[in-house]
């Protein structure tokens, strides 16, 4: 039996908040320790890799560790009509929780480094090659997550997903946000990891396009017939941790 929807939504909020706190906090720390942009990006990406791997391992058994509306929507789309996939009610709980968590994580990171709690980012990211980078980053993430599910290797998600995001920091022009909730959260911090509010909508649109491309690649590579993929990123409800208050 899986955890209740309310507890899963809380897990998504906490996990997304922690992820954004890692991303924004490590960005602030990196800029304070080095003026070299390459070193700053290296520190930011390494912290994100380690933090994301830990969070997927910890939260996965409760909610599946989406932390990402694009992944949640893709999971709903692939599982619709199966009877055991994510429902519209699940999506309606997960996505607001993820966005609220992302904003909270950015505010928390700002507070830890004595920055203004909310200061809109001035980091403009509104050029076409960055949007292409987001399409590529998100498509690759969706292909990885659902490919792992299709090949019954979801247990590898903590290492595989974290490793992919770390690599995509470097091989994509956008440094791989690949996550609408994280994109929104990062607008609340005028730091190395921030994104200007005017740049958010095009980034989110590119990420949703990337998610659709990723699902197309999953179908092309693994075929259209698929088992229910409700456990993305990590199968949930299969450990004692996930069951005590389930209903």
PDB file of C-alpha atoms in Angstrom, residues 25-241:
ATOM      1  CA  UNK A  25      22.862  27.722  -1.831  1.00  0.00           C
ATOM      2  CA  UNK A  26      25.797  26.086  -3.582  1.00  0.00           C
ATOM      3  CA  UNK A  27      25.650  28.801  -6.230  1.00  0.00           C
ATOM      4  CA  UNK A  28      25.877  31.519  -3.596  1.00  0.00           C
ATOM      5  CA  UNK A  29      28.676  29.696  -1.793  1.00  0.00           C
ATOM      6  CA  UNK A  30      30.614  29.161  -5.016  1.00  0.00           C
ATOM      7  CA  UNK A  31      30.517  32.815  -6.005  1.00  0.00           C
ATOM      8  CA  UNK A  32      31.738  33.784  -2.543  1.00  0.00           C
ATOM      9  CA  UNK A  33      34.705  31.423  -2.739  1.00  0.00           C
ATOM     10  CA  UNK A  34      35.835  31.941  -6.325  1.00  0.00           C
ATOM     11  CA  UNK A  35      35.616  34.551  -9.058  1.00  0.00           C
ATOM     12  CA  UNK A  36      36.251  31.923 -11.741  1.00  0.00           C
ATOM     13  CA  UNK A  37      32.976  31.106 -13.491  1.00  0.00           C
ATOM     14  CA  UNK A  38      34.187  27.613 -14.377  1.00  0.00           C
ATOM     15  CA  UNK A  39      34.966  26.844 -10.747  1.00  0.00           C
ATOM     16  CA  UNK A  40      31.587  28.252  -9.731  1.00  0.00           C
ATOM     17  CA  UNK A  41      29.792  25.994 -12.194  1.00  0.00           C
ATOM     18  CA  UNK A  42      31.838  22.988 -11.093  1.00  0.00           C
ATOM     19  CA  UNK A  43      30.971  23.567  -7.441  1.00  0.00           C
ATOM     20  CA  UNK A  44      27.306  24.167  -8.249  1.00  0.00           C
ATOM     21  CA  UNK A  45      27.027  21.040 -10.405  1.00  0.00           C
ATOM     22  CA  UNK A  46      28.824  18.765  -7.931  1.00  0.00           C
ATOM     23  CA  UNK A  47      26.624  19.897  -5.055  1.00  0.00           C
ATOM     24  CA  UNK A  48      23.531  19.310  -7.199  1.00  0.00           C
ATOM     25  CA  UNK A  49      24.662  15.807  -8.188  1.00  0.00           C
ATOM     26  CA  UNK A  50      25.266  14.726  -4.604  1.00  0.00           C
ATOM     27  CA  UNK A  51      22.168  16.458  -3.242  1.00  0.00           C
ATOM     28  CA  UNK A  52      19.851  15.080  -5.908  1.00  0.00           C
ATOM     29  CA  UNK A  53      21.132  11.538  -5.484  1.00  0.00           C
ATOM     30  CA  UNK A  54      20.545  11.669  -1.737  1.00  0.00           C
ATOM     31  CA  UNK A  55      17.065  13.192  -2.125  1.00  0.00           C
ATOM     32  CA  UNK A  56      15.916  10.600  -4.662  1.00  0.00           C
ATOM     33  CA  UNK A  57      17.142   7.832  -2.364  1.00  0.00           C
ATOM     34  CA  UNK A  58      15.396   9.344   0.651  1.00  0.00           C
ATOM     35  CA  UNK A  59      12.092  10.540  -0.831  1.00  0.00           C
ATOM     36  CA  UNK A  60      11.652   7.974  -3.591  1.00  0.00           C
ATOM     37  CA  UNK A  61       9.998   5.309  -1.415  1.00  0.00           C
ATOM     38  CA  UNK A  62       7.315   7.812  -0.368  1.00  0.00           C
ATOM     39  CA  UNK A  63       6.339   9.770  -3.476  1.00  0.00           C
ATOM     40  CA  UNK A  64       8.478   8.490  -6.327  1.00  0.00           C
ATOM     41  CA  UNK A  65      10.785  11.529  -6.049  1.00  0.00           C
ATOM     42  CA  UNK A  66       9.540  13.470  -9.053  1.00  0.00           C
ATOM     43  CA  UNK A  67      10.478  16.973  -7.797  1.00  0.00           C
ATOM     44  CA  UNK A  68       9.581  18.073 -11.324  1.00  0.00           C
ATOM     45  CA  UNK A  69       6.217  18.944 -12.949  1.00  0.00           C
ATOM     46  CA  UNK A  70       7.506  17.797 -16.338  1.00  0.00           C
ATOM     47  CA  UNK A  71       8.193  14.324 -14.944  1.00  0.00           C
ATOM     48  CA  UNK A  72       4.855  14.282 -13.108  1.00  0.00           C
ATOM     49  CA  UNK A  73       2.938  15.201 -16.276  1.00  0.00           C
ATOM     50  CA  UNK A  74       4.854  12.619 -18.281  1.00  0.00           C
ATOM     51  CA  UNK A  75       4.102   9.948 -15.664  1.00  0.00           C
ATOM     52  CA  UNK A  76       0.409  10.856 -15.758  1.00  0.00           C
ATOM     53  CA  UNK A  77       0.345  10.806 -19.561  1.00  0.00           C
ATOM     54  CA  UNK A  78       1.989   7.404 -19.863  1.00  0.00           C
ATOM     55  CA  UNK A  79      -0.141   5.849 -17.126  1.00  0.00           C
ATOM     56  CA  UNK A  80      -3.514   7.373 -18.025  1.00  0.00           C
ATOM     57  CA  UNK A  81      -6.251   4.800 -18.419  1.00  0.00           C
ATOM     58  CA  UNK A  82      -4.145   2.031 -16.901  1.00  0.00           C
ATOM     59  CA  UNK A  83      -6.012   2.096 -13.604  1.00  0.00           C
ATOM     60  CA  UNK A  84      -2.831   2.200 -11.540  1.00  0.00           C
ATOM     61  CA  UNK A  85      -1.060   5.242 -12.964  1.00  0.00           C
ATOM     62  CA  UNK A  86      -1.017   8.774 -11.611  1.00  0.00           C
ATOM     63  CA  UNK A  87      -4.465  10.333 -11.588  1.00  0.00           C
ATOM     64  CA  UNK A  88      -5.431  13.918 -12.361  1.00  0.00           C
ATOM     65  CA  UNK A  89      -5.941  14.334  -8.610  1.00  0.00           C
ATOM     66  CA  UNK A  90      -2.357  13.219  -7.984  1.00  0.00           C
ATOM     67  CA  UNK A  91      -1.083  15.706 -10.560  1.00  0.00           C
ATOM     68  CA  UNK A  92      -3.168  18.495  -9.032  1.00  0.00           C
ATOM     69  CA  UNK A  93      -1.519  17.799  -5.667  1.00  0.00           C
ATOM     70  CA  UNK A  94       2.037  17.142  -6.850  1.00  0.00           C
ATOM     71  CA  UNK A  95       2.620  20.158  -9.088  1.00  0.00           C
ATOM     72  CA  UNK A  96       1.553  22.911  -6.645  1.00  0.00           C
ATOM     73  CA  UNK A  97       3.569  21.139  -3.941  1.00  0.00           C
ATOM     74  CA  UNK A  98       6.633  21.087  -6.170  1.00  0.00           C
ATOM     75  CA  UNK A  99       6.312  24.778  -7.091  1.00  0.00           C
ATOM     76  CA  UNK A 100       5.712  25.842  -3.493  1.00  0.00           C
ATOM     77  CA  UNK A 101       8.652  23.728  -2.385  1.00  0.00           C
ATOM     78  CA  UNK A 102      10.924  25.249  -5.011  1.00  0.00           C
ATOM     79  CA  UNK A 103      10.075  28.783  -3.947  1.00  0.00           C
ATOM     80  CA  UNK A 104      10.552  27.869  -0.295  1.00  0.00           C
ATOM     81  CA  UNK A 105      13.930  26.307  -1.065  1.00  0.00           C
ATOM     82  CA  UNK A 106      15.162  29.462  -2.805  1.00  0.00           C
ATOM     83  CA  UNK A 107      13.990  31.639   0.089  1.00  0.00           C
ATOM     84  CA  UNK A 108      15.694  29.293   2.561  1.00  0.00           C
ATOM     85  CA  UNK A 109      18.978  29.423   0.650  1.00  0.00           C
ATOM     86  CA  UNK A 110      18.791  33.228   0.542  1.00  0.00           C
ATOM     87  CA  UNK A 111      18.211  33.306   4.297  1.00  0.00           C
ATOM     88  CA  UNK A 112      21.136  30.988   5.043  1.00  0.00           C
ATOM     89  CA  UNK A 113      23.532  33.317   3.228  1.00  0.00           C
ATOM     90  CA  UNK A 114      22.074  36.570   4.592  1.00  0.00           C
ATOM     91  CA  UNK A 115      20.662  37.530   1.192  1.00  0.00           C
ATOM     92  CA  UNK A 116      17.277  39.256   0.875  1.00  0.00           C
ATOM     93  CA  UNK A 117      14.648  36.557   1.334  1.00  0.00           C
ATOM     94  CA  UNK A 118      13.104  37.432  -2.019  1.00  0.00           C
ATOM     95  CA  UNK A 119      15.095  39.293  -4.627  1.00  0.00           C
ATOM     96  CA  UNK A 120      14.092  38.768  -8.227  1.00  0.00           C
ATOM     97  CA  UNK A 121      16.939  37.518 -10.351  1.00  0.00           C
ATOM     98  CA  UNK A 122      18.423  39.801 -12.990  1.00  0.00           C
ATOM     99  CA  UNK A 123      20.100  36.894 -14.819  1.00  0.00           C
ATOM    100  CA  UNK A 124      18.553  37.067 -18.282  1.00  0.00           C
ATOM    101  CA  UNK A 125      18.334  33.697 -20.047  1.00  0.00           C
ATOM    102  CA  UNK A 126      16.077  34.576 -22.966  1.00  0.00           C
ATOM    103  CA  UNK A 127      17.894  33.434 -26.093  1.00  0.00           C
ATOM    104  CA  UNK A 128      17.016  30.671 -28.509  1.00  0.00           C
ATOM    105  CA  UNK A 129      20.090  28.505 -27.980  1.00  0.00           C
ATOM    106  CA  UNK A 130      19.314  28.349 -24.238  1.00  0.00           C
ATOM    107  CA  UNK A 131      15.760  27.218 -24.977  1.00  0.00           C
ATOM    108  CA  UNK A 132      17.179  24.512 -27.233  1.00  0.00           C
ATOM    109  CA  UNK A 133      19.456  23.500 -24.372  1.00  0.00           C
ATOM    110  CA  UNK A 134      16.406  23.108 -22.124  1.00  0.00           C
ATOM    111  CA  UNK A 135      14.596  21.000 -24.716  1.00  0.00           C
ATOM    112  CA  UNK A 136      17.608  18.700 -24.982  1.00  0.00           C
ATOM    113  CA  UNK A 137      18.147  18.545 -21.210  1.00  0.00           C
ATOM    114  CA  UNK A 138      14.513  17.734 -20.421  1.00  0.00           C
ATOM    115  CA  UNK A 139      14.126  15.251 -23.267  1.00  0.00           C
ATOM    116  CA  UNK A 140      17.189  13.392 -22.051  1.00  0.00           C
ATOM    117  CA  UNK A 141      15.914  13.360 -18.479  1.00  0.00           C
ATOM    118  CA  UNK A 142      12.525  11.966 -19.475  1.00  0.00           C
ATOM    119  CA  UNK A 143      14.145   9.366 -21.727  1.00  0.00           C
ATOM    120  CA  UNK A 144      16.385   8.285 -18.862  1.00  0.00           C
ATOM    121  CA  UNK A 145      13.676   8.156 -16.190  1.00  0.00           C
ATOM    122  CA  UNK A 146      11.149   6.253 -18.282  1.00  0.00           C
ATOM    123  CA  UNK A 147      13.798   4.138 -19.934  1.00  0.00           C
ATOM    124  CA  UNK A 148      14.877   2.945 -16.507  1.00  0.00           C
ATOM    125  CA  UNK A 149      11.249   2.131 -15.699  1.00  0.00           C
ATOM    126  CA  UNK A 150      10.766   0.255 -18.978  1.00  0.00           C
ATOM    127  CA  UNK A 151      13.872  -1.869 -18.417  1.00  0.00           C
ATOM    128  CA  UNK A 152      13.061  -2.567 -14.767  1.00  0.00           C
ATOM    129  CA  UNK A 153      16.120  -0.644 -13.576  1.00  0.00           C
ATOM    130  CA  UNK A 154      14.415   2.095 -11.565  1.00  0.00           C
ATOM    131  CA  UNK A 155      16.558   1.146  -8.565  1.00  0.00           C
ATOM    132  CA  UNK A 156      19.455   2.805 -10.383  1.00  0.00           C
ATOM    133  CA  UNK A 157      17.632   6.151 -10.544  1.00  0.00           C
ATOM    134  CA  UNK A 158      19.460   7.904  -7.659  1.00  0.00           C
ATOM    135  CA  UNK A 159      22.825   7.424  -9.351  1.00  0.00           C
ATOM    136  CA  UNK A 160      21.667   7.595 -12.966  1.00  0.00           C
ATOM    137  CA  UNK A 161      19.467  10.683 -12.705  1.00  0.00           C
ATOM    138  CA  UNK A 162      21.946  12.597 -10.567  1.00  0.00           C
ATOM    139  CA  UNK A 163      24.773  11.689 -12.934  1.00  0.00           C
ATOM    140  CA  UNK A 164      22.774  12.795 -15.965  1.00  0.00           C
ATOM    141  CA  UNK A 165      21.917  16.164 -14.413  1.00  0.00           C
ATOM    142  CA  UNK A 166      25.560  16.669 -13.482  1.00  0.00           C
ATOM    143  CA  UNK A 167      26.658  15.941 -17.041  1.00  0.00           C
ATOM    144  CA  UNK A 168      23.903  18.108 -18.521  1.00  0.00           C
ATOM    145  CA  UNK A 169      25.100  21.072 -16.454  1.00  0.00           C
ATOM    146  CA  UNK A 170      28.132  20.984 -18.742  1.00  0.00           C
ATOM    147  CA  UNK A 171      26.935  19.759 -22.130  1.00  0.00           C
ATOM    148  CA  UNK A 172      23.834  21.971 -22.440  1.00  0.00           C
ATOM    149  CA  UNK A 173      23.980  25.711 -23.069  1.00  0.00           C
ATOM    150  CA  UNK A 174      21.329  26.373 -20.405  1.00  0.00           C
ATOM    151  CA  UNK A 175      23.146  24.397 -17.661  1.00  0.00           C
ATOM    152  CA  UNK A 176      20.170  22.043 -17.567  1.00  0.00           C
ATOM    153  CA  UNK A 177      17.369  23.411 -15.384  1.00  0.00           C
ATOM    154  CA  UNK A 178      15.115  20.721 -16.971  1.00  0.00           C
ATOM    155  CA  UNK A 179      12.443  21.381 -14.345  1.00  0.00           C
ATOM    156  CA  UNK A 180       9.598  23.954 -14.377  1.00  0.00           C
ATOM    157  CA  UNK A 181       9.320  24.100 -10.568  1.00  0.00           C
ATOM    158  CA  UNK A 182      13.046  24.614 -10.089  1.00  0.00           C
ATOM    159  CA  UNK A 183      13.002  27.274 -12.808  1.00  0.00           C
ATOM    160  CA  UNK A 184      10.282  29.194 -10.973  1.00  0.00           C
ATOM    161  CA  UNK A 185      12.089  28.847  -7.645  1.00  0.00           C
ATOM    162  CA  UNK A 186      15.378  30.099  -9.054  1.00  0.00           C
ATOM    163  CA  UNK A 187      13.711  33.348 -10.148  1.00  0.00           C
ATOM    164  CA  UNK A 188      13.421  34.257  -6.446  1.00  0.00           C
ATOM    165  CA  UNK A 189      17.185  34.577  -5.963  1.00  0.00           C
ATOM    166  CA  UNK A 190      19.387  37.174  -7.657  1.00  0.00           C
ATOM    167  CA  UNK A 191      22.473  34.970  -7.455  1.00  0.00           C
ATOM    168  CA  UNK A 192      24.677  32.816  -9.676  1.00  0.00           C
ATOM    169  CA  UNK A 193      21.916  30.213 -10.005  1.00  0.00           C
ATOM    170  CA  UNK A 194      19.074  32.664 -10.675  1.00  0.00           C
ATOM    171  CA  UNK A 195      16.930  33.275 -13.729  1.00  0.00           C
ATOM    172  CA  UNK A 196      15.148  36.531 -14.520  1.00  0.00           C
ATOM    173  CA  UNK A 197      11.354  36.301 -14.164  1.00  0.00           C
ATOM    174  CA  UNK A 198      10.908  37.329 -17.806  1.00  0.00           C
ATOM    175  CA  UNK A 199      12.979  34.299 -18.832  1.00  0.00           C
ATOM    176  CA  UNK A 200      10.916  31.793 -16.830  1.00  0.00           C
ATOM    177  CA  UNK A 201       7.952  31.260 -19.188  1.00  0.00           C
ATOM    178  CA  UNK A 202      10.056  30.476 -22.281  1.00  0.00           C
ATOM    179  CA  UNK A 203      12.222  28.113 -20.214  1.00  0.00           C
ATOM    180  CA  UNK A 204       9.153  26.289 -18.895  1.00  0.00           C
ATOM    181  CA  UNK A 205       7.692  26.082 -22.405  1.00  0.00           C
ATOM    182  CA  UNK A 206      10.955  24.613 -23.692  1.00  0.00           C
ATOM    183  CA  UNK A 207      10.983  22.094 -20.839  1.00  0.00           C
ATOM    184  CA  UNK A 208       7.453  20.937 -21.655  1.00  0.00           C
ATOM    185  CA  UNK A 209       8.402  20.570 -25.310  1.00  0.00           C
ATOM    186  CA  UNK A 210      11.445  18.599 -24.167  1.00  0.00           C
ATOM    187  CA  UNK A 211       9.255  16.321 -22.044  1.00  0.00           C
ATOM    188  CA  UNK A 212       7.068  15.581 -25.077  1.00  0.00           C
ATOM    189  CA  UNK A 213      10.163  14.887 -27.191  1.00  0.00           C
ATOM    190  CA  UNK A 214      11.489  12.637 -24.439  1.00  0.00           C
ATOM    191  CA  UNK A 215       8.273  10.595 -24.380  1.00  0.00           C
ATOM    192  CA  UNK A 216       8.490  10.289 -28.160  1.00  0.00           C
ATOM    193  CA  UNK A 217      12.022   8.968 -27.809  1.00  0.00           C
ATOM    194  CA  UNK A 218      10.879   6.480 -25.162  1.00  0.00           C
ATOM    195  CA  UNK A 219       8.247   5.160 -27.560  1.00  0.00           C
ATOM    196  CA  UNK A 220      10.751   5.028 -30.432  1.00  0.00           C
ATOM    197  CA  UNK A 221      13.408   3.213 -28.418  1.00  0.00           C
ATOM    198  CA  UNK A 222      11.349   0.976 -26.124  1.00  0.00           C
ATOM    199  CA  UNK A 223       8.027   0.694 -27.962  1.00  0.00           C
ATOM    200  CA  UNK A 224       4.602   2.047 -27.138  1.00  0.00           C
ATOM    201  CA  UNK A 225       3.362  -0.800 -24.969  1.00  0.00           C
ATOM    202  CA  UNK A 226       4.608  -0.133 -21.448  1.00  0.00           C
ATOM    203  CA  UNK A 227       3.935  -1.239 -17.907  1.00  0.00           C
ATOM    204  CA  UNK A 228       2.406   1.248 -15.527  1.00  0.00           C
ATOM    205  CA  UNK A 229       5.041   3.800 -14.597  1.00  0.00           C
ATOM    206  CA  UNK A 230       3.542   5.238 -11.450  1.00  0.00           C
ATOM    207  CA  UNK A 231       6.741   4.880  -9.451  1.00  0.00           C
ATOM    208  CA  UNK A 232       8.819   7.358 -11.429  1.00  0.00           C
ATOM    209  CA  UNK A 233      11.476   8.378 -10.511  1.00  0.00           C
ATOM    210  CA  UNK A 234      11.733   5.575  -7.926  1.00  0.00           C
ATOM    211  CA  UNK A 235       9.055   2.952  -7.224  1.00  0.00           C
ATOM    212  CA  UNK A 236       7.170   4.027  -4.116  1.00  0.00           C
ATOM    213  CA  UNK A 237       5.024   2.265  -1.573  1.00  0.00           C
ATOM    214  CA  UNK A 238       7.266  -0.807  -1.519  1.00  0.00           C
ATOM    215  CA  UNK A 239       8.989  -0.306   1.825  1.00  0.00           C
ATOM    216  CA  UNK A 240       7.828  -0.159   5.392  1.00  0.00           C
ATOM    217  CA  UNK A 241       8.681   3.538   5.433  1.00  0.00           C
TER     218      UNK A 241
END
